[in-house]
mmCIF file of C-alpha atoms in Angstrom:
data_model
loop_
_atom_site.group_PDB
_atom_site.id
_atom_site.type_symbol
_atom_site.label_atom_id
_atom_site.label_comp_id
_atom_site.label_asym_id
_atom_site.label_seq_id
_atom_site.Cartn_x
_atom_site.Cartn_y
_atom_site.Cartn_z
ATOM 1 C CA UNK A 1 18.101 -19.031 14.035
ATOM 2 C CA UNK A 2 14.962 -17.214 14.206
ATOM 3 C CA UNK A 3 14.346 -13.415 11.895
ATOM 4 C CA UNK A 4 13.511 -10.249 13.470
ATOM 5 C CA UNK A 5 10.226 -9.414 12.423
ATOM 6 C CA UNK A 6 8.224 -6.349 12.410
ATOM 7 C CA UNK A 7 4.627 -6.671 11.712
ATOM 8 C CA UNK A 8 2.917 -3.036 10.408
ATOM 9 C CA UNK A 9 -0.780 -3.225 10.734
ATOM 10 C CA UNK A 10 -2.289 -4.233 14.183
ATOM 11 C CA UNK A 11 -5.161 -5.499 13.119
ATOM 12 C CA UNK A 12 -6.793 -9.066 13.578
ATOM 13 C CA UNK A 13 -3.969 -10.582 10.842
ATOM 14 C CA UNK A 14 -1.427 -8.565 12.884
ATOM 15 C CA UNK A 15 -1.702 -9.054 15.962
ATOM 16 C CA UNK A 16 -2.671 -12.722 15.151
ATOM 17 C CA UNK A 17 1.043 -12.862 13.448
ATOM 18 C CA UNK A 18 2.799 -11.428 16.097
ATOM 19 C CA UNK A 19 2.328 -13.825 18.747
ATOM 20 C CA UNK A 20 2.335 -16.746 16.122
ATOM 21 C CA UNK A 21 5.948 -15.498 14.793
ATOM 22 C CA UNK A 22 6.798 -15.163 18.936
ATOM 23 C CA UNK A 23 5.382 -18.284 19.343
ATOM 24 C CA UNK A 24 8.101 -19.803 15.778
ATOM 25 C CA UNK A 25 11.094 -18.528 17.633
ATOM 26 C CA UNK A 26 11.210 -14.936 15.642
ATOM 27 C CA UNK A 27 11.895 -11.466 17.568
ATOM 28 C CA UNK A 28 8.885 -9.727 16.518
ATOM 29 C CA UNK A 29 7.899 -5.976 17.114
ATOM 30 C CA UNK A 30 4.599 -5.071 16.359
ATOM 31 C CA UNK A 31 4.013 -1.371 15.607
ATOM 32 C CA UNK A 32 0.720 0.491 15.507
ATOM 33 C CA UNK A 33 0.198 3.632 13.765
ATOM 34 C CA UNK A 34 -0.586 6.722 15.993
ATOM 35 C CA UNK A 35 -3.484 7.428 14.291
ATOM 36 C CA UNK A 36 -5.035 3.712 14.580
ATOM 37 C CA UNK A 37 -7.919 4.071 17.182
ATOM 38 C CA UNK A 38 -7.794 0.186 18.280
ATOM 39 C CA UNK A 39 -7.263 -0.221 22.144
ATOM 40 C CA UNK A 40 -3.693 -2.044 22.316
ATOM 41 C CA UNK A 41 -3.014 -0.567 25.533
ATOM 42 C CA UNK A 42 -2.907 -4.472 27.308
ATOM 43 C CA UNK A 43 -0.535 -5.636 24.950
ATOM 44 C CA UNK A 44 1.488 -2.178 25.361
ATOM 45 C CA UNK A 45 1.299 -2.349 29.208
ATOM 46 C CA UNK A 46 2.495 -6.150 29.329
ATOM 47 C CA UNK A 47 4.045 -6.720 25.669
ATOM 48 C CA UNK A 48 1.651 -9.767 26.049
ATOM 49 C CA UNK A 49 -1.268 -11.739 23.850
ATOM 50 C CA UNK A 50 -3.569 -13.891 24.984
ATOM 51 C CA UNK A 51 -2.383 -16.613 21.841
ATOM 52 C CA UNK A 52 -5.316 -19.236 21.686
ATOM 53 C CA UNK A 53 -5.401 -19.757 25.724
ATOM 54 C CA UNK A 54 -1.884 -18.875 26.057
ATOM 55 C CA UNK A 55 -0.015 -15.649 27.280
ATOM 56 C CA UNK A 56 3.070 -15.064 24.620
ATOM 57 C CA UNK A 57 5.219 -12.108 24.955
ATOM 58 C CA UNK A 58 6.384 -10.405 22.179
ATOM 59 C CA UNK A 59 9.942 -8.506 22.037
ATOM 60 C CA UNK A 60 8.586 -4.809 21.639
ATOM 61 C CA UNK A 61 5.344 -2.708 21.053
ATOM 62 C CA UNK A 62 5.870 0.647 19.254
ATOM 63 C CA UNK A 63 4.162 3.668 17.482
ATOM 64 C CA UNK A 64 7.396 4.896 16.245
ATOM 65 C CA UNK A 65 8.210 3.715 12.513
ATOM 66 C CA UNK A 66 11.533 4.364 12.865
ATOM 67 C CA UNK A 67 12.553 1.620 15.761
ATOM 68 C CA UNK A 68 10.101 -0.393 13.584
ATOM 69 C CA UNK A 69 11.993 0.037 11.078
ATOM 70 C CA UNK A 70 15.714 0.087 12.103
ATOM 71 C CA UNK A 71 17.885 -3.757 11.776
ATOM 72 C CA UNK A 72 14.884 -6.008 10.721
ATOM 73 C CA UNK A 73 14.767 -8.750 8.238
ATOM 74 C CA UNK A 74 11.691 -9.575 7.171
ATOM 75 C CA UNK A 75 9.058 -6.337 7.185
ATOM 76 C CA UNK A 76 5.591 -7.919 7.461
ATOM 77 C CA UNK A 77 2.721 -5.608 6.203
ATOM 78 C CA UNK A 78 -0.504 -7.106 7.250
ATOM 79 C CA UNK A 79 -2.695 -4.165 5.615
ATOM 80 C CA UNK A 80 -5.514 -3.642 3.581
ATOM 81 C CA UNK A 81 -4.783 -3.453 0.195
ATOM 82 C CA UNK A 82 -5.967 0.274 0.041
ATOM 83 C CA UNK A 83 -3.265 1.261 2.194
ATOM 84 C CA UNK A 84 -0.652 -0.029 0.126
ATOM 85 C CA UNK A 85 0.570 3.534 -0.614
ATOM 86 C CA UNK A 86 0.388 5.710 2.335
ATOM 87 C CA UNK A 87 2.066 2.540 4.694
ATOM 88 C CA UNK A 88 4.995 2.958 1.938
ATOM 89 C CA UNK A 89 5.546 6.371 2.188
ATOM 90 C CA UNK A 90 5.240 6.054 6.049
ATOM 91 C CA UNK A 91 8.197 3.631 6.533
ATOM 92 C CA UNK A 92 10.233 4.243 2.726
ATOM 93 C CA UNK A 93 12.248 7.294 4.762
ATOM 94 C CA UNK A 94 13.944 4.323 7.153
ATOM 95 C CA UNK A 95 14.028 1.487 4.804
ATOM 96 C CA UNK A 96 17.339 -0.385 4.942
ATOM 97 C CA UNK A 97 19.473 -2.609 2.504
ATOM 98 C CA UNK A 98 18.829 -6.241 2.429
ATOM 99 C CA UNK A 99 15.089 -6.142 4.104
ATOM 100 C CA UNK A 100 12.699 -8.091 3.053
ATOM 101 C CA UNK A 101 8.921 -6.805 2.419
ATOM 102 C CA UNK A 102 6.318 -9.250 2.798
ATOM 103 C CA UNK A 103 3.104 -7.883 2.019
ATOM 104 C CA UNK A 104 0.729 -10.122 3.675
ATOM 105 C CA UNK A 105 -2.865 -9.283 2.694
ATOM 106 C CA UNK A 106 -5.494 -9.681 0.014
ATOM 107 C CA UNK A 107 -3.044 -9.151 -3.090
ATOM 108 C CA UNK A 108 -3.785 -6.428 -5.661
ATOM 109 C CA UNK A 109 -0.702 -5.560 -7.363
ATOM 110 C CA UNK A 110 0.889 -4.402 -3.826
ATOM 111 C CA UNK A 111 4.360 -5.177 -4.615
ATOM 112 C CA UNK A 112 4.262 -2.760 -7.637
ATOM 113 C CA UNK A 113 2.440 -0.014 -5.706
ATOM 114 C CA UNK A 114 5.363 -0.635 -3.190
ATOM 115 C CA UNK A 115 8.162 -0.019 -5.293
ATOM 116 C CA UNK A 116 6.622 2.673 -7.866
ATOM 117 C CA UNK A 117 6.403 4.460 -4.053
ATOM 118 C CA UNK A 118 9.961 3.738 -3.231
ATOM 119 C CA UNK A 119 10.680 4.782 -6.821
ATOM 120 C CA UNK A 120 9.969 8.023 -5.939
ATOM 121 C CA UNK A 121 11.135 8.348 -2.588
ATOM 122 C CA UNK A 122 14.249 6.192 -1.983
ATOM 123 C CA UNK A 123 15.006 4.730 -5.130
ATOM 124 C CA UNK A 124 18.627 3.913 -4.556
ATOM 125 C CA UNK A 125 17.619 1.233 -1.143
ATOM 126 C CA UNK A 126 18.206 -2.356 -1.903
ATOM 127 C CA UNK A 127 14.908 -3.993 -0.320
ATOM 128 C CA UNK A 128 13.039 -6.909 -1.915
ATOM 129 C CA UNK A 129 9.205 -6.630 -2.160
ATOM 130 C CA UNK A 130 6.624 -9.541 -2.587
ATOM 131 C CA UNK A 131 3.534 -10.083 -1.634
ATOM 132 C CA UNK A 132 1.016 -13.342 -0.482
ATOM 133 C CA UNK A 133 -2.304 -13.664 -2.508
ATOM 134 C CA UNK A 134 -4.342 -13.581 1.015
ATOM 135 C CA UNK A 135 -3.588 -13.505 4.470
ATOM 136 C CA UNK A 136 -1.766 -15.934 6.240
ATOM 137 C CA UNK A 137 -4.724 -16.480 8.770
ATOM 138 C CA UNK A 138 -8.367 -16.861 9.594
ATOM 139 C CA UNK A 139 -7.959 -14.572 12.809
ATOM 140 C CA UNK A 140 -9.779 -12.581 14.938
ATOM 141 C CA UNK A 141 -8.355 -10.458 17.857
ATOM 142 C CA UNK A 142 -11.009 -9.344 21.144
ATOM 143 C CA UNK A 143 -8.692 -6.119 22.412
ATOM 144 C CA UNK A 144 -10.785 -6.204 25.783
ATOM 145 C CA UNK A 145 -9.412 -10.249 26.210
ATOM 146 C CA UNK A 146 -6.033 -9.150 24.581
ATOM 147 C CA UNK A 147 -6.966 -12.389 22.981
ATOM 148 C CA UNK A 148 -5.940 -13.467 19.085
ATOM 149 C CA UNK A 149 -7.688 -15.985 17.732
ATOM 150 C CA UNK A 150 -5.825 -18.463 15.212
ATOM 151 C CA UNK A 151 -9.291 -19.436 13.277
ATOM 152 C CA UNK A 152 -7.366 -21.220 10.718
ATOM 153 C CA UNK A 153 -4.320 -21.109 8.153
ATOM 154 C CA UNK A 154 -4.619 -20.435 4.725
ATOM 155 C CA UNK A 155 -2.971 -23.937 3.697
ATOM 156 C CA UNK A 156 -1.921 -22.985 -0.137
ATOM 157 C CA UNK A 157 -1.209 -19.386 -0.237
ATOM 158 C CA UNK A 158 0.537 -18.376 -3.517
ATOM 159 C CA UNK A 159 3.311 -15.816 -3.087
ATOM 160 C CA UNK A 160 5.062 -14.254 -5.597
ATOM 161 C CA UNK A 161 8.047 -11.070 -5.669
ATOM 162 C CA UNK A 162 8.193 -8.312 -7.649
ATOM 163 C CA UNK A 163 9.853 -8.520 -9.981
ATOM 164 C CA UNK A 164 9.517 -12.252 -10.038
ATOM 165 C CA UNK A 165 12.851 -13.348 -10.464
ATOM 166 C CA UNK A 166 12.977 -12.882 -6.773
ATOM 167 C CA UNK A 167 10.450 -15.187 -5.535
ATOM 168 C CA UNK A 168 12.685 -17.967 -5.358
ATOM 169 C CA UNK A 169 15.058 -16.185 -2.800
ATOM 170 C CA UNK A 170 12.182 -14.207 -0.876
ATOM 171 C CA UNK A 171 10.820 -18.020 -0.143
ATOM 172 C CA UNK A 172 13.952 -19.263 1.252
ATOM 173 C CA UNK A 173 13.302 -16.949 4.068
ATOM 174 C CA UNK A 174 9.864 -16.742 4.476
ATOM 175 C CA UNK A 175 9.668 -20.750 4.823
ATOM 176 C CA UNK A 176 11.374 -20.151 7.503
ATOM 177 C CA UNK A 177 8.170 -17.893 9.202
ATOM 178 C CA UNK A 178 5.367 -20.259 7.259
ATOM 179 C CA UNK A 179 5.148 -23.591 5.981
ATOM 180 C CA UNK A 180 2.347 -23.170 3.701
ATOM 181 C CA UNK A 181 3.337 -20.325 0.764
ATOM 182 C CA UNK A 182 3.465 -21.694 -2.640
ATOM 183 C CA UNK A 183 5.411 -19.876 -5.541
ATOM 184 C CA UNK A 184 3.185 -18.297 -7.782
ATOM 185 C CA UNK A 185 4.154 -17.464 -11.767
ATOM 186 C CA UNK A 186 4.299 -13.672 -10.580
ATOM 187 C CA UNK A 187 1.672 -10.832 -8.330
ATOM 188 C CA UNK A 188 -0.559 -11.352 -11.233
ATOM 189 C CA UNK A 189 -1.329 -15.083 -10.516
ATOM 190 C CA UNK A 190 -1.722 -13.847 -6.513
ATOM 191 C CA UNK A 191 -4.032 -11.124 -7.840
ATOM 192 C CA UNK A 192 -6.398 -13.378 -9.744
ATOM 193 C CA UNK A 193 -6.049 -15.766 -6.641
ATOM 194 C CA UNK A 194 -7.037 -13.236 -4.042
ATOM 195 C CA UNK A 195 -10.361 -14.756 -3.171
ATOM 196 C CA UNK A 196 -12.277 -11.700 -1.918
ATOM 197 C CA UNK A 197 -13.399 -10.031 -4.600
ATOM 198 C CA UNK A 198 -15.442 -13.043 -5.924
ATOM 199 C CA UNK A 199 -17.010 -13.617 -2.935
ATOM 200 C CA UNK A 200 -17.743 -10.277 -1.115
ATOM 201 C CA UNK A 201 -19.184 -7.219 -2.952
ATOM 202 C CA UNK A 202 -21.657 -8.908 -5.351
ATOM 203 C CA UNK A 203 -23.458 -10.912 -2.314
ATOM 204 C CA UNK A 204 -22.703 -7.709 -0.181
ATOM 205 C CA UNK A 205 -24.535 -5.063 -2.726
ATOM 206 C CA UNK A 206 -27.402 -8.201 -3.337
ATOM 207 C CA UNK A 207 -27.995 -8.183 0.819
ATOM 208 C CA UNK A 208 -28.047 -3.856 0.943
ATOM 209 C CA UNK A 209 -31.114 -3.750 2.371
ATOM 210 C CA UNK A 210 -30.753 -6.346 4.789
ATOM 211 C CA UNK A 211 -27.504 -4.723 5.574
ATOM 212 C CA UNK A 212 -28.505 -1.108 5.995
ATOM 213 C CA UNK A 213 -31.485 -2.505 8.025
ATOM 214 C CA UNK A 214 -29.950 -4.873 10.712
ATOM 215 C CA UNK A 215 -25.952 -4.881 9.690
ATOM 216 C CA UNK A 216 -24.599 -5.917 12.787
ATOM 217 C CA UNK A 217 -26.593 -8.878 12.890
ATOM 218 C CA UNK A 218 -25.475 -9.619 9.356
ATOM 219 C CA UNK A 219 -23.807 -12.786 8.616
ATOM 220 C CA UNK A 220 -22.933 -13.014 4.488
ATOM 221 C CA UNK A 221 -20.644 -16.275 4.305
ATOM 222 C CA UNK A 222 -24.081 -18.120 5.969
ATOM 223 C CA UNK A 223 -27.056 -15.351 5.351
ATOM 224 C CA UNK A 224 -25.963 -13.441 2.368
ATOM 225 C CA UNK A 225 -24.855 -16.180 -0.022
ATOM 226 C CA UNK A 226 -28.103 -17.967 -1.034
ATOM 227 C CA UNK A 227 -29.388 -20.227 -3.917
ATOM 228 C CA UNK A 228 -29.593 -17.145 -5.910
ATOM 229 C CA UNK A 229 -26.975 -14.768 -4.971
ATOM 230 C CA UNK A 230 -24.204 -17.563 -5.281
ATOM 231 C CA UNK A 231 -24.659 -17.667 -8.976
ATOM 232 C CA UNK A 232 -23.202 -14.269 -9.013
ATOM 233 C CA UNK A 233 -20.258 -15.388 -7.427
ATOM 234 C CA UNK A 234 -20.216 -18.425 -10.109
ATOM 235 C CA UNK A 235 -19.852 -15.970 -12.872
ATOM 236 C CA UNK A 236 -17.139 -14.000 -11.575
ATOM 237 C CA UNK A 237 -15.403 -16.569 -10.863
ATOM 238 C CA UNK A 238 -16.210 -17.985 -14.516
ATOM 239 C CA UNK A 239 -14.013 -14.771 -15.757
ATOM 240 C CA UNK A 240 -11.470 -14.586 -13.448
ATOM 241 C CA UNK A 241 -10.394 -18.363 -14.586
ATOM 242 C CA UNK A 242 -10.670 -17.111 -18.276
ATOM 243 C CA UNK A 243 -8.458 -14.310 -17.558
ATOM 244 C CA UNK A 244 -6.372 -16.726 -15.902
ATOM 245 C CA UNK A 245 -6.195 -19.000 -18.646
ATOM 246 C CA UNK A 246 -5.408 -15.834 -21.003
ATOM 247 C CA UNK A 247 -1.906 -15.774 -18.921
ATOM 248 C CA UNK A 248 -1.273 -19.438 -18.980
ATOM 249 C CA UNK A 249 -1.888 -19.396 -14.957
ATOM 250 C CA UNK A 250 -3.810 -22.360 -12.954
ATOM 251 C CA UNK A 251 -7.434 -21.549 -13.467
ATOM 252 C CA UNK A 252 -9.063 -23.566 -10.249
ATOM 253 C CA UNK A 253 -12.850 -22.798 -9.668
ATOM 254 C CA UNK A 254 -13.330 -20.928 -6.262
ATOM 255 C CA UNK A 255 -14.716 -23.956 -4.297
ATOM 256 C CA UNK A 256 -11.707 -26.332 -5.861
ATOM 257 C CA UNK A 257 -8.983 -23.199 -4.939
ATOM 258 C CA UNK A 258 -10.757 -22.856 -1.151
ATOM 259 C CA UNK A 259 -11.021 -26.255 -0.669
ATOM 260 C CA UNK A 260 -6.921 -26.327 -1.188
ATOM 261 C CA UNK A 261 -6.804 -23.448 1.519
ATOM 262 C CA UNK A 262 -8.197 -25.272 3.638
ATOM 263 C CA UNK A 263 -11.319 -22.577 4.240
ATOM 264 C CA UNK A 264 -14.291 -25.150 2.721
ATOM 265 C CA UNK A 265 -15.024 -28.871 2.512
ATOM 266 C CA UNK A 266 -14.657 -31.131 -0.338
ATOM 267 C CA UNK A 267 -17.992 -32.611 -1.842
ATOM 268 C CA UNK A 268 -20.651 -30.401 -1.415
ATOM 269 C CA UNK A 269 -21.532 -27.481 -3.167
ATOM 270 C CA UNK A 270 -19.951 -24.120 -3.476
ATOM 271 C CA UNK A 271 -23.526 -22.758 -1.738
ATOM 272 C CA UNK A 272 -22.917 -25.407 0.914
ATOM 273 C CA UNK A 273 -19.086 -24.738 1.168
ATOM 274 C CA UNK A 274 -19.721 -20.919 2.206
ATOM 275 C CA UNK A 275 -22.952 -21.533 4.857
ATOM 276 C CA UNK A 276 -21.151 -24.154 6.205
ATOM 277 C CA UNK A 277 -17.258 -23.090 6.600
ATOM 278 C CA UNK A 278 -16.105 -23.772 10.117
ATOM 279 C CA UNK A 279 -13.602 -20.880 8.880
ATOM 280 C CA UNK A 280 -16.260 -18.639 7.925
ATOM 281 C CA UNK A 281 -19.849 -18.907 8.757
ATOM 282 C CA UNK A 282 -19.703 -17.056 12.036
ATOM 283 C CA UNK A 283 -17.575 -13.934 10.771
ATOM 284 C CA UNK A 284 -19.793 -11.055 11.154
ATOM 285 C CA UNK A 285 -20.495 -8.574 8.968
ATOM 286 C CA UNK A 286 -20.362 -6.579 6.312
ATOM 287 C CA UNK A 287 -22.610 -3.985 9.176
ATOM 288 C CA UNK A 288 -22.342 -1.352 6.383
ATOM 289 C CA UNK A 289 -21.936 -0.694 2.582
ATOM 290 C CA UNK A 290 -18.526 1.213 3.397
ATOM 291 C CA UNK A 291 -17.045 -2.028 4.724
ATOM 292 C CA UNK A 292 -13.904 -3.457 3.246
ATOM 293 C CA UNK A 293 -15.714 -6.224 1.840
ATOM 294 C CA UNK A 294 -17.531 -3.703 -0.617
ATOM 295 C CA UNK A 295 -15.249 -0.780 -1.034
ATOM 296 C CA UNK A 296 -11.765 -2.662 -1.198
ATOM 297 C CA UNK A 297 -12.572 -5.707 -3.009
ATOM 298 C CA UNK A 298 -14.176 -3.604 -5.387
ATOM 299 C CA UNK A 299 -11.734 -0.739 -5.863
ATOM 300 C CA UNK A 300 -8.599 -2.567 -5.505
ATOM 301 C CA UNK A 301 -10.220 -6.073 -6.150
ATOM 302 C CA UNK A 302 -13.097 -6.046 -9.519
ATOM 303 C CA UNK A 303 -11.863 -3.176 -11.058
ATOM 304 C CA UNK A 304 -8.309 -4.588 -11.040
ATOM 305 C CA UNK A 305 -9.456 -7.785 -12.313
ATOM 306 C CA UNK A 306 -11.813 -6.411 -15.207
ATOM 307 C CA UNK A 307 -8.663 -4.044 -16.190
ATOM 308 C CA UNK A 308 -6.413 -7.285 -16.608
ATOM 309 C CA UNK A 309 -8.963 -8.552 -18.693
ATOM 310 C CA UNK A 310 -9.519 -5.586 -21.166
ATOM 311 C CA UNK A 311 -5.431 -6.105 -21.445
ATOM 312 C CA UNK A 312 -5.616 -10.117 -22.564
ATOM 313 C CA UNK A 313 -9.116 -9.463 -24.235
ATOM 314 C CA UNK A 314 -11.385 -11.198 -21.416
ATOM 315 C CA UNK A 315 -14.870 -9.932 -21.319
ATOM 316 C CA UNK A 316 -15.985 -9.450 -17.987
ATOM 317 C CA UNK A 317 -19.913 -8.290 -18.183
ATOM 318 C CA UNK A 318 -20.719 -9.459 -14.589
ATOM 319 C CA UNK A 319 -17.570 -8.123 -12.813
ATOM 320 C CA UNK A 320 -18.678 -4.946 -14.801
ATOM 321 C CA UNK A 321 -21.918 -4.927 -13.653
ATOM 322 C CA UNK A 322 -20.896 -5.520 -9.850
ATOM 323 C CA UNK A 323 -18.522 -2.182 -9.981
ATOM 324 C CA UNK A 324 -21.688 0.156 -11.571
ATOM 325 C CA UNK A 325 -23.498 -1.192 -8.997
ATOM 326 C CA UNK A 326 -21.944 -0.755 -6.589
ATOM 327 C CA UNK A 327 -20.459 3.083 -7.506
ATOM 328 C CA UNK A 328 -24.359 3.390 -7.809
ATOM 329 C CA UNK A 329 -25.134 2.477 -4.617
ATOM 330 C CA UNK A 330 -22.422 4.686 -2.725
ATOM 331 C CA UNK A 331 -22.677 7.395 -5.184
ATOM 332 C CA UNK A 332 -19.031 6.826 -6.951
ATOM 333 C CA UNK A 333 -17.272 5.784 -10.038
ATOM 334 C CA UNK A 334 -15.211 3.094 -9.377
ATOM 335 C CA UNK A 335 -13.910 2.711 -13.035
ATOM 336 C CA UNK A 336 -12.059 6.489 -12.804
ATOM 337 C CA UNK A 337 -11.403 5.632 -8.965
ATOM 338 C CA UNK A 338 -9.877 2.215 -8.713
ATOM 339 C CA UNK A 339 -6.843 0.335 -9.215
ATOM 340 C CA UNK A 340 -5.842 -0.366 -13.085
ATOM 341 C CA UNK A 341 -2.872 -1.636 -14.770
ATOM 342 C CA UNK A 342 -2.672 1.861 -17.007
ATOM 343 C CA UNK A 343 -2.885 3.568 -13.457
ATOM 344 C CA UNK A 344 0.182 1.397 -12.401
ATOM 345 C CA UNK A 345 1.962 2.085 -15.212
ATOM 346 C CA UNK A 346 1.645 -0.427 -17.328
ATOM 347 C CA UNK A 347 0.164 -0.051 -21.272
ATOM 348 C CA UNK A 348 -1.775 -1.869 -23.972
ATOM 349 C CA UNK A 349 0.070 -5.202 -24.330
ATOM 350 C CA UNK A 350 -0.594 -9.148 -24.855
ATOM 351 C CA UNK A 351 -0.514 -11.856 -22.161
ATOM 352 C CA UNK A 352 3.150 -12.810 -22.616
ATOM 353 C CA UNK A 353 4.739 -9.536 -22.670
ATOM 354 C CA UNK A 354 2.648 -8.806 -19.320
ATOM 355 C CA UNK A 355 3.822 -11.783 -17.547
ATOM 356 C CA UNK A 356 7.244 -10.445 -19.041
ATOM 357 C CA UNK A 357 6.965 -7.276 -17.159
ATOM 358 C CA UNK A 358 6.238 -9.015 -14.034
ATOM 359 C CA UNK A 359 9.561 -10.982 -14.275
ATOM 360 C CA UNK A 360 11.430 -7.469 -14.685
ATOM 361 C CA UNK A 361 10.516 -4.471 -12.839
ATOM 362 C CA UNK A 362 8.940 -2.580 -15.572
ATOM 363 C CA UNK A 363 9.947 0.716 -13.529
ATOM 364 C CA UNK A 364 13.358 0.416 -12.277
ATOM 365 C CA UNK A 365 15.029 -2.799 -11.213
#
């Protein structure tokens, strides 16, 4: 018996998951915030998507949060991380008990973001809230086609609830949507596992004059990352795995975690694996410095990361470096303005008692 599924966030992930849940036998109703400026009107007219050479008809198209809302399941957010907060106070008002949130994005703490929101707004709902460590898809969506694009899966996505203790009942029913999620220890092993933030803003702020030049003829995964700036990536990826080890998590390198995903090739090197990822090389962009790719995975991505590591006593000098750079560059701090653990809540404490709070909500549970 298939779920009824409503996706929030109609972008390329979105949409992308909207026919492919149609498509797995789920009633899905994707909703699009009134103050999103993408042209949906085709798939509002017809309540169609042009799925990889195939017209699938969703069940329903809305702008209004509340019918989004009302007798669903499984909510899927398919946001940007940086919109964690706003997205929760936008739907918390309707929230129902038994739903299930799955935030399906780059992970960076989401889950607790989600419920220190709810905390405050509807405290007494019974909803379960987890979250993957990237999105389900490779995607694209062409709004003047009405086409989405299924690129690729991500074929070992961790996913993890918060609190933890959940994760083993939030899978039973999101197996049921995709056959690829992977229990993670808790949203701190998707965090470290969100594969952005090693891979975008420290080639992105490397390429800034090529980028503020000729940005929409930018390609990074096959331009940007060279002999050179690749060995940036090698060191943040060199702390990430130490702060993973600090938690007793899986510390993969990037190429041997991607390579699992199913986004690079085995046997070549990670320089090769980006230029030459079927899943990646022809992905345009970043066409500015206020892209995602710089301004998320920095905010909500580095600055996360280095704050996990001042907690378990990680030094991370280059992901430190990237984030001055960077607030350089666009005229910002990023330390005072990102995403930390004290900003979430949480205080000075060592690896196990942080993998404790993870297991308990450390707010209200």
């Amino acid at each position: 018996m298939g779920l009824k599924i409503s996706i929030f966030g109609a972008g390329h992930g979105g949409i992308t998951a909207a026919a492919d849940m149609t498509e797995r036998g789920h009633t899905v109703t994707l909703y699009q915030s009134p103050q999103s400026s993408r042209d949906l009107s085709k798939i509002e007219e017809t309540g169609e998507i042009n799925f990889n050479g195939s017209p699938v008809r969703i069940h329903k198209f809305t702008r209004e949060v509340a019918e989004a809302v009302h007798d669903q399941d499984v909510l899927m957010l398919a946001i940007p991380s940086t919109a964690i907060e706003p997205v929760a106070e936008n739907i918390a008002p309707y929230l129902e008990d038994g739903q299930y949130i799955m935030i399906n994005s780059a992970s960076a703490m989401c889950s607790i973001r989600f419920k220190r929101v709810l905390h405050n707004m509807k405290a007494d709902v019974d909803v379960k809230v987890g979250e993957t460590m990237s999105l389900t898809y490779a995607s694209r969506y062409f709004p003047e086609k009405n086409e989405a694009q299924l690129i690729a899966y991500n074929r070992h996505n961790l996913f993890a609830a918060y609190p933890s203790r959940h994760t083993e009942e939030m899978l039973e029913v999101f197996n049921r949507m995709y056959d690829h999620l992977k229990p993670a220890e808790n949203i701190l092993e998707t965090t470290l596992n969100n594969g952005n933030p090693e891979s975008h803003p420290g080639p992105s702020i490397l390429n800034a004059g090529r980028i503020d030049y000729a940005g929409d003829e930018f390609y990074l995964y096959k331009e940007g990352i060279t002999e050179h700036t690749v060995n940036v990536i090698h060191r943040i990826d060199e702390e990430r795995q130490a702060i993973c080890r600090a938690l007793g998590f899986e510390a993969l390198s990037k190429s041997e975690r991607s390579v699992r995903s199913g986004y690079f090739e085995d046997g070549m090197s990670l320089l090769e694996q980006y230029n030459s990822s079927k899943v990646l090389q022809d992905i345009v962009g970043p066409t500015n410095l206020e892209n995602r790719y710089v301004t998320e995975d920095v905010s909500n991505g580095l600055v996360l990361w280095a704050s996990i590591g001042d907690m378990v006593e990680v030094e991370t000098p280059v992901m430190d470096a990237v984030i001055t750079l960077t607030g350089v560059l666009l005229d910002r701090d990023y330390f005072k303005q990102g995403v930390t653990l004290s900003k979430l809540g949480i205080e000075k404490t060592d690896a196990e008692q942080l993998n404790q709070l993870m297991r308990y909500n450390h707010t209200r549970d």
